[in-house]
Short mmCIF file of N, CA and C in Angstrom, two decimals:
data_model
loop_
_atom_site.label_atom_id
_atom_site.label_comp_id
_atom_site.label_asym_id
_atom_site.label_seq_id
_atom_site.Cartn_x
_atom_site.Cartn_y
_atom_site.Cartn_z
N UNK C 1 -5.79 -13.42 -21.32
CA UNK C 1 -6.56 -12.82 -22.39
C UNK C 1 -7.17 -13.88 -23.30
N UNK C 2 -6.84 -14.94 -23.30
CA UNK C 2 -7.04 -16.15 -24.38
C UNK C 2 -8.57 -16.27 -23.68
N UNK C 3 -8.56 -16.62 -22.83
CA UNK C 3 -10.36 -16.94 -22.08
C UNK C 3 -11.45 -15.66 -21.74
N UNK C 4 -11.01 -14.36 -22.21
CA UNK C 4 -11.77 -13.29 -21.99
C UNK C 4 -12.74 -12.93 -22.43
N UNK C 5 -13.13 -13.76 -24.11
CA UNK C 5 -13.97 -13.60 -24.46
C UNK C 5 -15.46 -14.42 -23.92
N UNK C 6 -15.12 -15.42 -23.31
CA UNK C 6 -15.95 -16.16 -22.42
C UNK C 6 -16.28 -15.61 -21.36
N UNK C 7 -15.77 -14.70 -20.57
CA UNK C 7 -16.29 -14.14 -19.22
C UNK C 7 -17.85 -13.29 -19.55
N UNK C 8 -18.33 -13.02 -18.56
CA UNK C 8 -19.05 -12.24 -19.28
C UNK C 8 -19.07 -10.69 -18.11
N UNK C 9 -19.46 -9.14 -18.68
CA UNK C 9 -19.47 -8.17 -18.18
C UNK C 9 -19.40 -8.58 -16.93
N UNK C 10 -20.29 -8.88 -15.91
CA UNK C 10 -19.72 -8.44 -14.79
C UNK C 10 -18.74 -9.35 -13.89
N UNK C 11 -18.68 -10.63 -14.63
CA UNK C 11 -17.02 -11.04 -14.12
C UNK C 11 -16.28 -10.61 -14.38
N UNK C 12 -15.75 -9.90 -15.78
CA UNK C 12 -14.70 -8.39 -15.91
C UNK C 12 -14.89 -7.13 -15.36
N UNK C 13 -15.96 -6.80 -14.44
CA UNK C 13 -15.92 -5.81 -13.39
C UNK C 13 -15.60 -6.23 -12.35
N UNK C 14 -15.91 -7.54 -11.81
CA UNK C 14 -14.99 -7.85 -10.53
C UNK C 14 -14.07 -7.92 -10.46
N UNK C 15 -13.33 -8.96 -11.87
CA UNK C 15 -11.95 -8.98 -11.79
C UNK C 15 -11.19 -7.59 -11.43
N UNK C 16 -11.68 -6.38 -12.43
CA UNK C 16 -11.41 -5.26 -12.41
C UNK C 16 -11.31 -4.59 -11.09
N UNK C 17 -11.86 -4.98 -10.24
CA UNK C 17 -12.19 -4.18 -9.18
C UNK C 17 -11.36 -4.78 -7.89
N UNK C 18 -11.29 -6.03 -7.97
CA UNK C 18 -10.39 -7.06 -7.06
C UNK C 18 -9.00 -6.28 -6.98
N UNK C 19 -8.43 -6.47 -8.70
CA UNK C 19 -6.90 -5.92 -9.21
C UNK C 19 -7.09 -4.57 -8.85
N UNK C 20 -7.84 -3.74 -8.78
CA UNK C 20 -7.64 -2.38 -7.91
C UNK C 20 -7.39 -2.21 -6.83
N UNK C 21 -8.32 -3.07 -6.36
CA UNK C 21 -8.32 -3.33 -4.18
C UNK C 21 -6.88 -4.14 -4.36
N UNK C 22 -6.15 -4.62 -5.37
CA UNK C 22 -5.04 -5.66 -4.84
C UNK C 22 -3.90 -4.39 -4.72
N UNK C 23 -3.88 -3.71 -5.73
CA UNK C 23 -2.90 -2.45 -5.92
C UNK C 23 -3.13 -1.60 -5.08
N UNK C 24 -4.36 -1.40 -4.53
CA UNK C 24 -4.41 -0.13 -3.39
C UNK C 24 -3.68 -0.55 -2.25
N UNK C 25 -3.87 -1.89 -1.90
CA UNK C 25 -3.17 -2.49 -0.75
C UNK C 25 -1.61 -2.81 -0.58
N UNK C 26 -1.22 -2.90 -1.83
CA UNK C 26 0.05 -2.56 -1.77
C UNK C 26 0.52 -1.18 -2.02
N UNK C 27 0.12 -0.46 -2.03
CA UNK C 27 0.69 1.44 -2.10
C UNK C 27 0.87 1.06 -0.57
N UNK C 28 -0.47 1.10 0.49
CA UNK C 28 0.23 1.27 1.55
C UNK C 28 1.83 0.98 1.96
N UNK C 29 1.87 -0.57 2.30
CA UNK C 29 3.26 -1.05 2.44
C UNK C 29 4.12 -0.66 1.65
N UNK C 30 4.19 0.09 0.90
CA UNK C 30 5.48 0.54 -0.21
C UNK C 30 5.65 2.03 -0.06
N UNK C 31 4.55 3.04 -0.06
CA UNK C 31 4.48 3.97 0.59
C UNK C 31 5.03 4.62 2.24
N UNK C 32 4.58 3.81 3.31
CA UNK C 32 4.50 4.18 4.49
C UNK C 32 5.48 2.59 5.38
N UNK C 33 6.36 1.91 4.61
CA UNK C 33 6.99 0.82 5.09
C UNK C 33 8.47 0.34 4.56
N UNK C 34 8.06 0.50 3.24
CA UNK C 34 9.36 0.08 2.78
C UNK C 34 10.07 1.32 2.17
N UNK C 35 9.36 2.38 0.97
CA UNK C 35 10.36 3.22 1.08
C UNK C 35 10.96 3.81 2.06
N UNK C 36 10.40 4.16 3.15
CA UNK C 36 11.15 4.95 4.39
C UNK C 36 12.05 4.36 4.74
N UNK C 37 12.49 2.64 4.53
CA UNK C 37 12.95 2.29 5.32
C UNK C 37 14.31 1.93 4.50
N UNK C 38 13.95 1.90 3.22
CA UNK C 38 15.13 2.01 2.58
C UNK C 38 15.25 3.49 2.36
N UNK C 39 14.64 4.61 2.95
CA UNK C 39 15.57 5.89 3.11
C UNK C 39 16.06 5.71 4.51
N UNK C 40 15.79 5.44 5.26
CA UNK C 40 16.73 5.31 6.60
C UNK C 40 18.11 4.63 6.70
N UNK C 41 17.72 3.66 5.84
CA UNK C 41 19.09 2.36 5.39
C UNK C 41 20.06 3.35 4.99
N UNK C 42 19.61 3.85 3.85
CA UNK C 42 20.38 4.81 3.04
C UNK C 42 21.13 5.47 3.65
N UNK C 43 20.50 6.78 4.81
CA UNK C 43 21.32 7.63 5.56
C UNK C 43 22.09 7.18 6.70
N UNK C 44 21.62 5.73 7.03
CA UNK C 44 22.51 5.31 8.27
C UNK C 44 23.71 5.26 7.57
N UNK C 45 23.67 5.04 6.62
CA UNK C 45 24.91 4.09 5.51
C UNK C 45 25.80 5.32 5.35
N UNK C 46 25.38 6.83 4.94
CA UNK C 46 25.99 7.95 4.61
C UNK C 46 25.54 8.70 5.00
N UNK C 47 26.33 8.98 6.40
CA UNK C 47 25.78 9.81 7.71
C UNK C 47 25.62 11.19 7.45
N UNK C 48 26.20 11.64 6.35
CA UNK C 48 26.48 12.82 5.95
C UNK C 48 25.05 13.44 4.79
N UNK C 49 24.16 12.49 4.84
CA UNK C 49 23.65 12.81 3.48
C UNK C 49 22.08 13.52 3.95
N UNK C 50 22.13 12.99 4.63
CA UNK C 50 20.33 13.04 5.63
C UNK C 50 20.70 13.48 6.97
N UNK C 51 19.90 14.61 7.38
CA UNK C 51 19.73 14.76 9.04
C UNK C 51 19.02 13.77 9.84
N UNK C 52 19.45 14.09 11.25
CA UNK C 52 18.79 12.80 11.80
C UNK C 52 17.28 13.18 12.13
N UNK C 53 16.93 14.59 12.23
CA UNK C 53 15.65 14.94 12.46
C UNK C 53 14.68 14.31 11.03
N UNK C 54 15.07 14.28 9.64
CA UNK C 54 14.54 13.68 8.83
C UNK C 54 14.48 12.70 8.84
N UNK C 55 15.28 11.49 8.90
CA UNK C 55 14.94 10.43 9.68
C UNK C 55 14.47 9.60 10.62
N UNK C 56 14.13 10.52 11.31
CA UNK C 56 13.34 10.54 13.20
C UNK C 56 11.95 10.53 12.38
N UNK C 57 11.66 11.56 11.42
CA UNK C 57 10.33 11.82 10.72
C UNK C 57 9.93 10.33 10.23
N UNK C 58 10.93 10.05 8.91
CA UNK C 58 10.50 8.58 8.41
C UNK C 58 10.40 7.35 9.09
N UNK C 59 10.98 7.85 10.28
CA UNK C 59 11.13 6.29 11.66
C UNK C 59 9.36 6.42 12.62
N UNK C 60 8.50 7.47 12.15
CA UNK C 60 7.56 7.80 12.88
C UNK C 60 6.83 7.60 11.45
N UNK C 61 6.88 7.80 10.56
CA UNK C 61 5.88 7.07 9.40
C UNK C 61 5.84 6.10 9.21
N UNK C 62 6.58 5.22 9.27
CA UNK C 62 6.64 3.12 9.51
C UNK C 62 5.85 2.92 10.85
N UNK C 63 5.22 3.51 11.50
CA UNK C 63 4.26 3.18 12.65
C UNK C 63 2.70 3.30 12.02
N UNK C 64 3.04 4.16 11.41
CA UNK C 64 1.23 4.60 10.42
C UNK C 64 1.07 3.30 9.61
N UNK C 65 1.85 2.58 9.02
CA UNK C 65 1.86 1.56 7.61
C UNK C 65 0.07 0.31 8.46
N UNK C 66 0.48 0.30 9.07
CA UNK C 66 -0.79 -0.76 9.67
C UNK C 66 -2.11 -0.12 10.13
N UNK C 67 -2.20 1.40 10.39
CA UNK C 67 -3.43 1.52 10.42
C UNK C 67 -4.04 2.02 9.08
N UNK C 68 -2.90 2.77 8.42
CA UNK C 68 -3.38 3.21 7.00
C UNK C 68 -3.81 1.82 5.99
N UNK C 69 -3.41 0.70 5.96
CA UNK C 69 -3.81 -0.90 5.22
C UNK C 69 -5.27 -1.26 5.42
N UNK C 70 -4.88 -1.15 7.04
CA UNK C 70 -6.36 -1.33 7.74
C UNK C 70 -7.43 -0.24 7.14
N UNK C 71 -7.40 0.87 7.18
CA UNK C 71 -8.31 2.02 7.11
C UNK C 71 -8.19 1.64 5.03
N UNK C 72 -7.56 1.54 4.21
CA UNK C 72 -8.14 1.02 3.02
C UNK C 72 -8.53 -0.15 2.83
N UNK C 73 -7.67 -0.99 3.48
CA UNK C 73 -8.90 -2.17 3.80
C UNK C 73 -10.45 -2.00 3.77
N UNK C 74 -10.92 -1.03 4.95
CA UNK C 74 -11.96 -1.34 5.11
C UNK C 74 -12.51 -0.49 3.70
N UNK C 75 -11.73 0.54 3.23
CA UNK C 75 -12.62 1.15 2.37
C UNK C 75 -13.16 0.75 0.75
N UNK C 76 -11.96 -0.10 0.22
CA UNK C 76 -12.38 -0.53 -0.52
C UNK C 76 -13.17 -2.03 -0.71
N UNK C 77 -12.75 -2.47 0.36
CA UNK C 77 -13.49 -3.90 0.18
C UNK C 77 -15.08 -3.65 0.72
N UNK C 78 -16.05 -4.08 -0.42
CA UNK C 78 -17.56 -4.29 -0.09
C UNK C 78 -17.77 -4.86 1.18
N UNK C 79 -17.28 -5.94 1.71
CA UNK C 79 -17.91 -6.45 2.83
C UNK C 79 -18.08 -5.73 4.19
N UNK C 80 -16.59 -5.21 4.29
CA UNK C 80 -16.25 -4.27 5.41
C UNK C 80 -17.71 -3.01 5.38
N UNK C 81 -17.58 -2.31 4.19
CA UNK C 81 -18.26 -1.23 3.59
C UNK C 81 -19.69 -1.26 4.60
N UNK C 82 -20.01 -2.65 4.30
CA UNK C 82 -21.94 -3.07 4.19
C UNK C 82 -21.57 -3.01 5.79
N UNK C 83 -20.85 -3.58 6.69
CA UNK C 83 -21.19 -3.93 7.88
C UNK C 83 -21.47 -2.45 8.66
N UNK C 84 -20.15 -1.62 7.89
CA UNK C 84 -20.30 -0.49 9.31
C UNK C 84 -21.57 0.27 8.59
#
């Protein structure tokens, strides 16, 4: 914040827009990778707590995590955007 007043408008819209595309890209992996997988941890741990059919579910959503990155990948980043 000390150097912000020096930027000017539309280097604080890129920045802005970068730190969005940086956060969208991590929902995926935290969404569709790691929570599931610390719910699977979880129920292996306390066999009693989770069915295994619900877990079969979250063991088939950690396969999506790489095309869903990819597919916001392409959507928010400009370059991707312009080509297709």
């Amino acid at each position: 914040r000390l150097q912000s007043k020096h930027r000017s408008a539309r280097s604080t819209i890129a920045i802005r827009r970068s730190l969005i595309a940086l956060f969208l890209q991590l929902v995926a992996p935290l969404t569709l990778f790691v929570i599931p997988a610390i719910v699977i941890f979880i129920g292996l741990l306390n066999e009693n707590s989770l069915t295994f059919e619900f877990l079969m579910v979250l063991f088939l959503i950690l396969q999506w995590h790489s095309i869903a990155h990819n597919v916001i990948l392409i959507s928010i980043t400009s370059a991707y955007r312009n080509v297709i």
